[in-house]
């Protein structure tokens, strides 16, 4: 997940959490450009964790579940950045060798199911 959508989700969660808590939280986003990516992710996780705890305390399970999902996605994103998680498609190659007796039985079963000798001659 890219950072801008992640920040948008956190902002949406913060807006939703204002109904949960009456006291406003100070924003630390003024120094975002001087932080490293790992620092930003750590700060983001801390903010989301606080929102999740407030939502759980207020009984807002839906908001708490959204926070858990966002925490999971941030961990997944960091793992991809570090190279710990590979999301490239994987191709498995299967080599099968049959002995002649099994091959004959398989051919007989195929012909029995699909009709022996029903092929058109050219």
Short mmCIF file of C-alpha atoms in Angstrom, two decimals:
data_model
loop_
_atom_site.label_atom_id
_atom_site.label_comp_id
_atom_site.label_asym_id
_atom_site.label_seq_id
_atom_site.Cartn_x
_atom_site.Cartn_y
_atom_site.Cartn_z
CA UNK A 1 0.00 0.00 0.00
CA UNK A 2 1.34 3.42 -0.88
CA UNK A 3 1.87 6.01 1.80
CA UNK A 4 -0.72 8.60 0.62
CA UNK A 5 -3.71 6.18 0.82
CA UNK A 6 -2.43 4.99 4.18
CA UNK A 7 -2.33 8.58 5.47
CA UNK A 8 -5.84 9.20 4.09
CA UNK A 9 -7.13 6.18 5.99
CA UNK A 10 -5.53 7.36 9.21
CA UNK A 11 -7.03 10.81 8.77
CA UNK A 12 -10.46 9.21 8.18
CA UNK A 13 -10.02 7.11 11.31
CA UNK A 14 -9.01 10.19 13.29
CA UNK A 15 -12.14 11.99 12.11
CA UNK A 16 -14.27 9.01 13.12
CA UNK A 17 -12.57 8.84 16.50
CA UNK A 18 -13.44 12.46 17.33
CA UNK A 19 -16.92 11.20 18.16
CA UNK A 20 -15.30 8.73 20.55
CA UNK A 21 -13.17 11.22 22.47
CA UNK A 22 -13.79 14.83 23.37
CA UNK A 23 -10.20 15.94 23.84
CA UNK A 24 -8.30 16.75 20.63
CA UNK A 25 -4.91 15.15 20.05
CA UNK A 26 -2.04 17.37 18.94
CA UNK A 27 -0.91 16.71 15.39
CA UNK A 28 2.75 15.89 14.79
CA UNK A 29 2.47 15.88 11.02
CA UNK A 30 4.34 19.17 10.59
CA UNK A 31 7.72 17.36 10.53
CA UNK A 32 6.73 14.53 8.18
CA UNK A 33 9.13 15.51 5.43
CA UNK A 34 12.19 15.26 7.66
CA UNK A 35 11.40 11.74 8.94
CA UNK A 36 12.48 8.44 7.44
CA UNK A 37 9.94 5.97 6.12
CA UNK A 38 10.36 3.63 9.08
CA UNK A 39 9.89 6.56 11.49
CA UNK A 40 6.72 7.59 9.68
CA UNK A 41 5.35 4.06 9.79
CA UNK A 42 6.15 3.77 13.49
CA UNK A 43 4.44 7.08 14.24
CA UNK A 44 1.48 6.07 12.12
CA UNK A 45 1.16 2.75 13.95
CA UNK A 46 1.31 4.51 17.31
CA UNK A 47 -1.47 6.91 16.26
CA UNK A 48 -3.65 4.11 14.93
CA UNK A 49 -3.05 2.07 18.09
CA UNK A 50 -4.23 5.00 20.24
CA UNK A 51 -7.35 5.38 18.11
CA UNK A 52 -8.01 1.65 18.40
CA UNK A 53 -7.70 1.75 22.20
CA UNK A 54 -10.07 4.73 22.44
CA UNK A 55 -12.54 3.00 20.13
CA UNK A 56 -12.43 -0.18 22.20
CA UNK A 57 -12.95 1.81 25.40
CA UNK A 58 -15.97 3.53 23.85
CA UNK A 59 -17.36 0.24 22.54
CA UNK A 60 -16.95 1.16 18.87
CA UNK A 61 -15.93 -2.27 17.60
CA UNK A 62 -16.21 -1.33 13.94
CA UNK A 63 -13.68 1.48 14.27
CA UNK A 64 -11.41 -0.77 16.35
CA UNK A 65 -11.55 -3.43 13.64
CA UNK A 66 -10.66 -0.85 10.97
CA UNK A 67 -7.67 0.13 13.08
CA UNK A 68 -6.55 -3.49 13.35
CA UNK A 69 -6.80 -3.84 9.58
CA UNK A 70 -4.76 -0.68 9.08
CA UNK A 71 -2.12 -1.92 11.52
CA UNK A 72 -1.91 -5.20 9.61
CA UNK A 73 -1.55 -3.40 6.29
CA UNK A 74 1.19 -1.16 7.64
CA UNK A 75 3.14 -4.18 8.88
CA UNK A 76 2.67 -5.87 5.50
CA UNK A 77 3.81 -2.72 3.71
CA UNK A 78 6.95 -2.47 5.84
CA UNK A 79 7.75 -6.15 5.25
CA UNK A 80 7.50 -5.56 1.49
CA UNK A 81 9.77 -2.52 1.75
CA UNK A 82 12.39 -4.49 3.66
CA UNK A 83 12.20 -7.40 1.22
CA UNK A 84 10.95 -9.81 3.88
CA UNK A 85 7.73 -10.46 1.95
CA UNK A 86 7.76 -11.43 -1.71
CA UNK A 87 4.46 -10.92 -3.51
CA UNK A 88 5.64 -11.97 -6.97
CA UNK A 89 3.66 -14.78 -8.60
CA UNK A 90 5.07 -18.23 -8.00
CA UNK A 91 5.16 -20.99 -10.61
CA UNK A 92 5.34 -24.59 -9.47
CA UNK A 93 6.58 -27.22 -11.92
CA UNK A 94 5.42 -30.78 -11.39
CA UNK A 95 7.16 -33.64 -13.16
CA UNK A 96 5.28 -36.93 -13.12
CA UNK A 97 6.73 -40.22 -14.26
CA UNK A 98 4.52 -43.32 -14.52
CA UNK A 99 5.61 -46.88 -14.96
CA UNK A 100 4.17 -48.54 -18.11
CA UNK A 101 1.49 -50.53 -16.23
CA UNK A 102 -0.01 -47.41 -14.64
CA UNK A 103 0.11 -45.53 -17.97
CA UNK A 104 -1.82 -48.37 -19.67
CA UNK A 105 -4.45 -48.39 -16.88
CA UNK A 106 -4.86 -44.62 -17.12
CA UNK A 107 -5.27 -44.82 -20.90
CA UNK A 108 -7.85 -47.61 -20.55
CA UNK A 109 -9.79 -45.60 -17.96
CA UNK A 110 -9.74 -42.54 -20.21
CA UNK A 111 -10.95 -44.52 -23.20
CA UNK A 112 -13.68 -46.19 -21.12
CA UNK A 113 -14.98 -42.84 -19.91
CA UNK A 114 -14.70 -40.96 -23.19
CA UNK A 115 -15.62 -43.71 -25.62
CA UNK A 116 -13.12 -46.03 -27.24
CA UNK A 117 -12.88 -45.84 -31.01
CA UNK A 118 -15.28 -42.90 -31.45
CA UNK A 119 -12.64 -40.75 -33.06
CA UNK A 120 -13.13 -39.65 -36.65
CA UNK A 121 -10.69 -40.99 -39.21
CA UNK A 122 -9.29 -38.48 -41.66
#
